[in-house]
Amino acid sequence: MTGDLPRFIPHTEDDVREMTAAIGVRDLEALFDCVPEKLRLTRLLDLPAAASEQEVVRELSALAGRNAHAESHPWFLGGGIYAHYVPAAVHALASRAEFYTAYTPYQPEISQGTLQTIFEWQTMICALTGLEVSNASLYDGASAAAEAVLLAMRTTRRERIVVAHGLHPHYGDVLRTYLRALSVDIDWLPRAGDGRSAPVAPAVDDATACVVVQSPSFLGPVQDLRAAAEAAHAHGAMLVVVVTEPLSLALFQAPGALGADVVCGEAQGFGVPMSLGGPALGFLATRDRFVRQLPGRLVGETVDTRGRRGYVLTLSTREQHIRREKATSNICTNQGLCLLYATIYLALLGRIGLRKLARLNYAKAEYLKRRVRETPGLSLPLAAPGFNEFVVGVPDSGAAALARALDGGIVGGLDLAPYEPELGASVLVCATELATRDAIDQLVARLAAAGAGAGTAP
Amino acid sequence: MTGDLPRFIPHTEDDVREMTAAIGVRDLEALFDCVPEKLRLTRLLDLPAAASEQEVVRELSALAGRNAHAESHPWFLGGGIYAHYVPAAVHALASRAEFYTAYTPYQPEISQGTLQTIFEWQTMICALTGLEVSNASLYDGASAAAEAVLLAMRTTRRERIVVAHGLHPHYGDVLRTYLRALSVDIDWLPRAGDGRSAPVAPAVDDATACVVVQSPSFLGPVQDLRAAAEAAHAHGAMLVVVVTEPLSLALFQAPGALGADVVCGEAQGFGVPMSLGGPALGFLATRDRFVRQLPGRLVGETVDTRGRRGYVLTLSTREQHIRREKATSNICTNQGLCLLYATIYLALLGRIGLRKLARLNYAKAEYLKRRVRETPGLSLPLAAPGFNEFVVGVPDSGAAALARALDGGIVGGLDLAPYEPELGASVLVCATELATRDAIDQLVARLAAAGAGAGTAP
Amino acid sequence: MSDPRDDCGPEAVGHATRGITWEEPLLFERSVRGRVGYSLPDLDVPDADPADAFGAELLRDDLPGLPELSEVDVVRHFTRLSTWNAAVDLGLYPLGSCTMKYNPKVNEALARLPGFAAAHPLQPAALAQGFLELAWRLETALAEISGMDRVTLQPAAGAQGELAGIMMVRAYHEHRGERRRVVLVPDSAHGTNPASAALNDYRVVSIPSGADGILHPEAVAHAMTDEVAALMITNPNTLGLFETHIAELCEIVHARGGLVYGDGANLNALLGIARPGDLGIDVMHFNLHKTFSTPHGGGGPGSGPVGVKNILAPYLPVPVIHRREGSEGAGFSLDYEFPLSIGRLHANFGNAGMFVRAWAYLRSLGPDGLRRCAEMAVLNANYVLAKLRDEWHVPIDRPVMHECVLSDQALAATGVTTLDVAKRLIDYGYHPPTVYFPLIVHGALMIEPTESEPREGLDRFIAALSAIAAEARSDSELVRTAPHRTRHGRLDETRAARRPVLRWQPDPPAS
Amino acid sequence: MSDPRDDCGPEAVGHATRGITWEEPLLFERSVRGRVGYSLPDLDVPDADPADAFGAELLRDDLPGLPELSEVDVVRHFTRLSTWNAAVDLGLYPLGSCTMKYNPKVNEALARLPGFAAAHPLQPAALAQGFLELAWRLETALAEISGMDRVTLQPAAGAQGELAGIMMVRAYHEHRGERRRVVLVPDSAHGTNPASAALNDYRVVSIPSGADGILHPEAVAHAMTDEVAALMITNPNTLGLFETHIAELCEIVHARGGLVYGDGANLNALLGIARPGDLGIDVMHFNLHKTFSTPHGGGGPGSGPVGVKNILAPYLPVPVIHRREGSEGAGFSLDYEFPLSIGRLHANFGNAGMFVRAWAYLRSLGPDGLRRCAEMAVLNANYVLAKLRDEWHVPIDRPVMHECVLSDQALAATGVTTLDVAKRLIDYGYHPPTVYFPLIVHGALMIEPTESEPREGLDRFIAALSAIAAEARSDSELVRTAPHRTRHGRLDETRAARRPVLRWQPDPPAS
Ligand SMILES: Cc1ncc(COP(=O)(O)O)c(C=O)c1O
Ligand SMILES: Cc1ncc(COP(=O)(O)O)c(C=O)c1O
C-alpha cells in the first residue's frame, strides 16, 4: 500500500498523540512497558507486506480459480458434505450485518433476532428428528457425534460404546480422538453383505453406554434403527443416530420415532455452502429428560418486564462459563451463522418443499442406479436401499474411473479404496437435484470405460 | 417448475376462494369482467415455461459467461464508462434491502436513510464541481448533458447552442434526439490540431444560450474552460461543462471555479459497476440562482415537530407531478441506487484518497503514453495533455491492433474508425488503477505489431 | 407503554412498535483529518506530476468538501442510515401507481455476476453475445406480452419511454408531411405524460374523465382534431379502472390520423389477460421496475422499454439488436441502419442491469406465473376495496383492477386529512399509499397492494386503516400529529422550500 | 420526548434514540397451508417411489413441524428479526475477551467466491491447490506471528483448539511413558480452559492470581509437581494484564517436565509486539474470529488453529498440509503419515471459510498493520481506563493491554449493579461489555474496545458510562429498570430456566 494507514483502523496520528497524552504515557512504545524488554520482538514480523484491497482481491481470486467447485463441474461427490442448490434469499438474508457481525446473544434485549432464529431452529430440528430438545449447533457432524457419545456416557455412567458399521470414517476418527483420554472400549461392528451394519444386538451388553448408528450409512444404505433401538434399550443403553445428509430426514421416518435417544450429525445439506467442509453445522437433539446433559447453547422462551414474549439463552449451568471443569462440554463459540443459513433454508423449503426435494434426490439417485445396473462393467455391490448416495463397482479402479469422469469435466464421486478397500474397485456417488439426466448419463458412461461417451446410453 | 405456485406470490387456493367470496365475485375470471370479452387474451402468452430458481441461475450464468468483462481481461476500454476498482464495502452497503427495495422518499419520516444520503451526495457533487446546487441524479451523462442544455435555453430564453469538439459522440446523438422537436440551431465546432476543440469564442453570439464543452474530451485532451467561460459570458450565454470520467474532477481545477455555470455528466466512475453502461449515474450541478430551472429531485434540510434536523424532497414545484407540462423536466424515477453507490464510494475514498487515486490513474496513463512514444509503429497524434485516456495511432488499423491485443487476452481500447475516421488508424486507450505495468507493456507491444510480445519492453 | 403515541392499539393491529435506533450525523460532521478509508496499490510505474503538463493553476490542490473517514466509520454510517427507511423487504409498501412488488433475491445475485456487472457497453459485440442474446429475448418477450411488434430497451425509465414514444409519434407524422401540434392527455394522467408531450413541443389538451372515472368516446371525439398527434392513455388508469371504451377511443383517434400512446405503468393488471396492442395502442412504455420486479432502488434506477406497432418501427432509437442465424447457432449484432430513427436516448443500452433482473423474473414466472401476477394483484386491490368500502369514502366505487382510490372525505368532520392518515399509517408499520394523486380525486389515498402481499397481511393493513378511522373520530389530535413512533416527527416541508438548504456547509470557523 | 425512559440525556451523549420497529411472530405462527417458498426443477428422470424399496412404515408421510411460507414471508421475517440485534456494524460492541473488531467487507466477498464457497473437502488435492496453498500460507504466517514452529488449522474454535492442544500435551507425556494427571489453571482463566482439561480427563488445579491480578512464580511453583502435565495460561490475561512473570513461570513448569499451554484469545494485544513462542509457550490456540477479524456470526463460526513447538509436532492432528517444490512451482498435498498424531478433530479441514477471511486480513495489514492493531487496541483500552478511573471502581488499577475491567463497587450505595449498568448502556446505543467475568472480580465489567473504535467513539462511550454513573445516583430506578428504549424490556431469565420452553408447539386444536 502507498504507506497509508490501514483503512479499517481509524486512528490518526493526532488521535494517537492526544490519547497517549490523556493516558499519560510518553508514546505508543510506553504502552508496552509491562512487557519485559527481553521478551519483546525487536524486528518486524516476517510476513508479506500489506497489499491494497484490489491486489488482495486479485490474489485470492486467483487462488479460488485454482479450485474445482460444484458450479464449474457436474458434481457427484458427497460423502458427508452435499452439493445442494442454495436459494439466493438464503445468502441475501444471512449477509445482513446485524446477524453476522453480532456474537453469542448474551444480552437478550439487544439480540432477539439471533435468539428467535435459534428457537426456530431448535423447533425445526425437533420436528425433523422426532425428538424434544435441540441445541444451538455444534462444530460439525463429527464433533456432534462425539459429544453425543459423551452425553450418553454421562447419562448412563457407562464406558462401553458400540459403533455400527457405516459411521463416516472421519467421524470415527474424531470419536477416537475425543475418547482417547477416557478409558473407553469401542466395539466397531463389521459390514453385513447387503451393505448395512452387522446386527447390533449381539454386541450390546449391560456395560454399553450407547449404540451409534449412522443412517443412511457412509456407503448409502439405510440402517435398521428400530432393531438397534430395541437392542440398546434392552440393556439400558442409548441409541445415538448419526445423520450426515440431513435431507434424508425429510424422506424417512424420524429416528426419534424409531427409538433414537439422540439424533445428531451434519446439517450442512440444509443450505449451508460446502466451503471445503467448513464452516459446517453440527446438530444434536435428544429427549427432554436428558436436557441437563446437553452440550452447547440452548434458547428458551420467556417474557419481559411488560409481559411481552421473548427469548433468552437458558440452562447455562450446563456450560463451561458457569460450570467450568464440570461443564457438559467445553464448547463456547459454535456455528451460529450456519444455523441461520439452515433456518432460512428450511423456512423457504418448508413442510412441502423439503419433502419434494428429498423425493427429487431419491429419483435422481434411483435413475443413476438404474443406468449403472444397465451398464456393462459397472456394478452395485451393496443391495440395501439408500437415499441419494450409493456405491458403484467400476471395472479397473476408483481412481481410474474418476479420472475418466474428470476428463469429461465431471467430478464423479469418491474413490473408496482408502476407506473400504475390501469393496474392491468402487466409488461412492451422490446425485442431488443438481444432477441433470444428461450429466448422469455422461458419468455412467465414463465410469464404465475409457473413451466411452454418453452415446452408450439407450 | 413442478406445477408449484410461484414462490413469491403468496396466495394459496384457499386465500383465493375466501377473498373472491369477500369481494363477492364468482371467481378470478369475474374480476376481469370490466375488460370487454372481445379484448381479452384467449390463450396463454407464448413465452418459455417457468423455470426453477436453480435452472434460471444456470441459464443466466451461461449467458453471463459469454461476455468478456473487466475481471476476465486486462481492460483498457473506456470512452465514457470506466473500469475502476469498487471497494467491497460499497456493494455490501448498497445491498441493504432498506435502500434498494424502497422508492423515492416521498414520505420523509420513513425515508431518512435515502434522504440523508442524497443530501450528502448533493454536497459532495457541489464540492467536486465547484458549484452550489446539485440534483439527485439523472439517467446518465448523455441525458444530463441534454437536460443541461434545456436548462440553459429556459434560463436564457435563447435557442442557439455551441458545442465544442470532443463531446462524447453518443452524447451528441442524445442531444440531437432531445432537441429534435425544438427549433434549435446547434453549432458543432471542429477539432484543433492538438486534439482540443477549436476556440469557441468566434462561434458565440448574443443568440447563444450556451456553450457545451466536454473536458477531458472524448479523445482525452483537457479543454480550455476559462476561455470558453469568458467567451460565453461575454455574450450572456452559459457555459455547460460535461464530464464523463468523474475522477478527473479530483485532479483538475473545479469547472465551477473556471466559470462553468452548469457541470454535468456521468458519475459511473465513482464506484458504480460498469454493467454494460447502465444503470449509470447522470449528475447535474449549477449555481443557486438557476435552482428553479433545475431538473430532477432535490433534497433539502429542515426540522421536525420536535425541532430535530431532518431531510425532505423540496422545491418540487419544478417537477412533473406538480407542474405537469410546465415542469423543468419529465423525469420521475431517477438513478437513486447508483447515487448511493457513488456516495459510499466517495465517503471511502474521501478528500485524500480520491486525489491519490486520480494521481495513480494519471501516472499509469503517462507511463502508457511513454511506452507508446518509445514504440516504433505507434504514435500519439494528439499533443494536448489529458487525464487517464488518450488516442494511440496504430500501424494498420484500430480493429487489427485491438484484435492483436485480444489474442493476448487484453481488451485494448476503442477503435476510433467509426467515431473519428479522419484520425486514421487509431484507438482510444484508457489506463486506470487496474492496469498493471505488465499489462501496459503487453498492450503496447501488441498494438504495435503482430506477434510482438512484452519482450519488446526495455 | 400506555402513551397512545407510543402504543397504537391492539397488538392484533399494531404491526409495529418502538425500538432502539442509532443516531448518525452527516458524513462531513464525522470527518476527521487524516483518517483513511481507502487502500490503493503502490505505483508500479514512475510517478508523474500533472503540473509538468498543466501548470499548477489548472490543478486542484485539495478537495475540502469531501470527508475523511475509515471503512468502519463509513460502514456504520450507511448501515445506520439504512435502518431509517421503510422498504418492501420490511413490510407492505402500497404506493399506488408504483407497483412496489417484491423483488426476488435471485435477480440481484444474477445481475451481480461479473459477466454482466463488469462488462462494458463498448466492447465488441462478439465479446458480449450473452448480454445481447438476453436483451433480444427480453425484447421479444415484452412484444409478446404487450401485443406490440417491436420493442426497444433503451429508455432509462418510464418517463424517458414516454419521451421516446412521443418522439416516434412525431417522427411518424412528420415523415408523412404532417405537422400536428396537440397531444390529448386525460385529466387523471400521471404528470410525466403532459411533461413528456411538452418536451416534444406539443400543446397538451386535457380530456376530462367521466363521472365513472374513465374516458368516454364523446370527450375524446370532441377534442380530436387533425391537429392531434396522439392520445396518451393509461390503462388501467390511475384510478385503477379499466378503460372499457379503449377500443372505441382508439378508433376515434385513428380515424383522424392520430396515434394512441399507452402508458404501461399499470401493465401488471393485464399480464396474460389482455394486450395493449390488441386494444388498439400503437406505442407504449413498460416499467421494468414496476411490472417486472426490478427493485426501485430508493428512487431508481428504473427501465422504460418502449413497444411499437410496425408502422412506428422505422423510427425506433438506435442501435437495434439484430439476430442472425449463424452456422453454429444464432448471433447477435447492433444495427444502426435506421435512417428514420429518432436517434439515441441513452449513451449506451439503457439500464442494462435491469434487463438481467427482468429476464430472470420472466423466466421464473413463465406464462402462467405472469397471469397469476395480474390475477392476484387485482384480487388484492378489490379485497382491500371491499373491506374498506363501508368505513371510507370511495369516490368512484366500481370494481377495480390493480389499485383502488379512497379519499379523506368521510373524515372531513374530524379535521383529519389524507396526509394525517398517511403519517399515522407509518405508526402502524406501513409505508403510506400514494396521496393526493390522481389530482381529480380530492384528498386521494391511492392503494396498490400488488400481488406480493398475502391475504393476512392485507387484513392487518385493513385493520390499521379502520383503527385510524376510529382514532380520527375519538382522538383526532393523535392522528393529526402523527407519526409518533418514528425517529423523526412530522417534517416541515414548507420551511425546507422557503429557506432552501441544499448542501452541507461547515460553520464559519469560530476564530 | 421527555420521558427519561425514552430520552437518555444530552444528545451529545445519547448515541441512540427510539424509532419504529416491526413486530414479527415465529415462522410457525406465520405458516399458511399450501403456501410456497421454494421452486424445484421438473423431474428429468422417471419418478421413483421409495415405498417400493422401504415400505410405507419406514417413510415419513408429512413434516408438520415445518412452516409453509412464501419467499416474501421469509424475507420479511428475517429482515425484521435482524433489526432486533446489536452488531459491530451498528456500533461499539466492547464485549471483553471477545475482540469484537470490525470485519472488513472484502473478506466476506472473497469467502463467497465459488472457488472457495462451492468447493468440496474430498475433491482430489489436485483440484484444490488454490485452497491448500492459502491454508499453508496461513499456517506459515500464524507460526511466524506466534513464534511457534508448526500450526494446524483444524480446530473449529478456540475451545476445540484447547482440546487439541491439551491432547497433544497428553500424547507427548504418554509417549515419554509419563502419566501426569493434573493441569494448572489460573483462577482468572476462561471457563473453556478447565473444561478442555477436564475433557482430557485431567484434574484441574486452580492457581490464585496475585493481588496485582497476575500470576506469581511462588503460586505456580507451589502447585507445580511431577503430576502436572501443563499450565494453561492466558497472556495478556482476562484482566487485560500482561503476565510479566511469564518467562519465569514457564521455566518453573518446564523444570518439572511440564508444558505450558497458551490461550491465544487475547493475542490481539501482542501482534508484532511479542510472540508467545518467545515467552516460553509450548502450545497455543489462535481465535481467527477474534484476532484475525473473521465475523462472529451471532455465536460462530469461529476458528481455533493451534500452534506448537517442534517437540509437539509429531502429535499434530491429521491431515497435515504438505508443500513440495515441483518443476512448475510448488504443489500441496495432504499428509496422513503422522503415527503419533492425536488424530482428527474435524470431519474435514476445520472452518475453511474462516481461513480465507483471515488470510485476506493478513494480506491487507502486513507486518506494520498487524503491529498497528496491537498498538491501537492497547491504546484504546488504556484510554477508556484513564477516562473512567476516577468515576468507576477499578479493582486492579494498572496499565492494561487490550481490555480493562471495572466493577460496580462504586455504585454499591445506589443499589445499581453491573447488570443494571449493562442494560442501561443498551439505551445509549451500546452493546454491553462482558459482565461478571473474570470471576475473581466481583461485579466485573470487562471492556474491550479493540482497535476498530475511533477516539471520538470512545469519548461518547465514556460519556455514556459517566452519565449512567450519575443516573445511578440521581435516579437509580431508571437504571435498575433498564433497558427502556428496546422493543423488549428486561427479560426474565430465571423464569426461562425454571420452566424451560425450548421449542414452539402448536396449541392443542381447540376442538
Ligand atoms: C402512471 C405512471 N406513468 C408514468 C410514470 C413514470 O415512470 P417512471 O417513474 O419510470 O419514469 C409513473 C411512475 O410513477 C406512473 O405511475
Ligand atoms: C480467554 C478465552 N479463552 C478461550 C475462549 C474460547 O474460544 P472460542 O469461543 O473460540 O471457543 C474464549 C472465548 O470467548 C476466551 O475469551
Short mmCIF file of N, CA and C in Angstrom, two decimals, chain A residues 11-32, chain D residues 375-376 378-380 382-383 386-387 455:
data_model
loop_
_atom_site.label_atom_id
_atom_site.label_comp_id
_atom_site.label_asym_id
_atom_site.label_seq_id
_atom_site.Cartn_x
_atom_site.Cartn_y
_atom_site.Cartn_z
N HIS A 11 -7.51 5.30 13.79
CA HIS A 11 -6.72 6.30 14.50
C HIS A 11 -5.80 7.11 13.59
N THR A 12 -5.85 8.40 13.75
CA THR A 12 -4.91 9.28 13.05
C THR A 12 -3.74 9.54 13.99
N GLU A 13 -2.70 10.14 13.46
CA GLU A 13 -1.55 10.44 14.32
C GLU A 13 -1.93 11.45 15.40
N ASP A 14 -2.85 12.35 15.08
CA ASP A 14 -3.33 13.29 16.11
C ASP A 14 -4.03 12.53 17.23
N ASP A 15 -4.91 11.60 16.84
CA ASP A 15 -5.60 10.79 17.85
C ASP A 15 -4.57 10.17 18.78
N VAL A 16 -3.56 9.57 18.18
CA VAL A 16 -2.56 8.86 18.98
C VAL A 16 -1.89 9.84 19.95
N ARG A 17 -1.53 11.00 19.43
CA ARG A 17 -0.84 11.97 20.29
C ARG A 17 -1.74 12.34 21.47
N GLU A 18 -2.98 12.71 21.16
CA GLU A 18 -3.87 13.17 22.25
C GLU A 18 -4.21 12.04 23.21
N MET A 19 -4.37 10.85 22.69
CA MET A 19 -4.76 9.75 23.57
C MET A 19 -3.61 9.32 24.47
N THR A 20 -2.42 9.26 23.92
CA THR A 20 -1.29 8.90 24.79
C THR A 20 -1.14 9.97 25.87
N ALA A 21 -1.35 11.21 25.49
CA ALA A 21 -1.26 12.30 26.47
C ALA A 21 -2.31 12.09 27.56
N ALA A 22 -3.53 11.80 27.15
CA ALA A 22 -4.62 11.62 28.13
C ALA A 22 -4.30 10.46 29.06
N ILE A 23 -3.65 9.44 28.53
CA ILE A 23 -3.29 8.28 29.35
C ILE A 23 -2.11 8.63 30.25
N GLY A 24 -1.28 9.53 29.72
CA GLY A 24 -0.11 9.93 30.49
C GLY A 24 1.10 9.07 30.18
N VAL A 25 1.14 8.58 28.96
CA VAL A 25 2.36 7.86 28.55
C VAL A 25 3.09 8.66 27.50
N ARG A 26 4.37 8.44 27.45
CA ARG A 26 5.29 9.12 26.55
C ARG A 26 4.84 8.92 25.10
N ASP A 27 4.70 7.65 24.73
CA ASP A 27 4.38 7.32 23.34
C ASP A 27 3.79 5.91 23.28
N LEU A 28 3.55 5.41 22.09
CA LEU A 28 2.95 4.09 21.95
C LEU A 28 3.83 3.03 22.58
N GLU A 29 5.13 3.16 22.34
CA GLU A 29 6.08 2.21 22.89
C GLU A 29 5.83 2.02 24.39
N ALA A 30 5.60 3.13 25.06
CA ALA A 30 5.46 3.10 26.52
C ALA A 30 4.25 2.29 26.98
N LEU A 31 3.27 2.12 26.06
CA LEU A 31 2.10 1.33 26.43
C LEU A 31 2.49 -0.11 26.71
N PHE A 32 3.65 -0.49 26.20
CA PHE A 32 4.06 -1.89 26.34
C PHE A 32 5.18 -2.07 27.36
N GLU D 375 -1.14 -1.99 18.82
CA GLU D 375 -0.92 -0.68 19.43
C GLU D 375 -2.23 0.07 19.66
N MET D 376 -3.09 0.06 18.66
CA MET D 376 -4.33 0.83 18.79
C MET D 376 -5.31 0.15 19.75
N VAL D 378 -4.45 -1.56 22.37
CA VAL D 378 -3.95 -1.27 23.72
C VAL D 378 -4.16 0.21 24.06
N LEU D 379 -3.96 1.05 23.06
CA LEU D 379 -4.18 2.48 23.27
C LEU D 379 -5.64 2.73 23.67
N ASN D 380 -6.55 2.12 22.96
CA ASN D 380 -7.98 2.31 23.26
C ASN D 380 -8.35 1.85 24.66
N ASN D 382 -6.46 1.50 27.30
CA ASN D 382 -5.88 2.37 28.34
C ASN D 382 -6.55 3.74 28.36
N TYR D 383 -7.00 4.20 27.20
CA TYR D 383 -7.69 5.49 27.14
C TYR D 383 -9.01 5.41 27.91
N ALA D 386 -8.20 5.29 31.56
CA ALA D 386 -7.76 6.59 32.08
C ALA D 386 -8.95 7.52 32.30
N LYS D 387 -9.91 7.48 31.38
CA LYS D 387 -11.05 8.40 31.47
C LYS D 387 -12.08 7.98 32.52
N ARG D 455 -11.35 7.39 18.29
CA ARG D 455 -11.25 8.10 19.56
C ARG D 455 -12.59 8.76 19.94
#
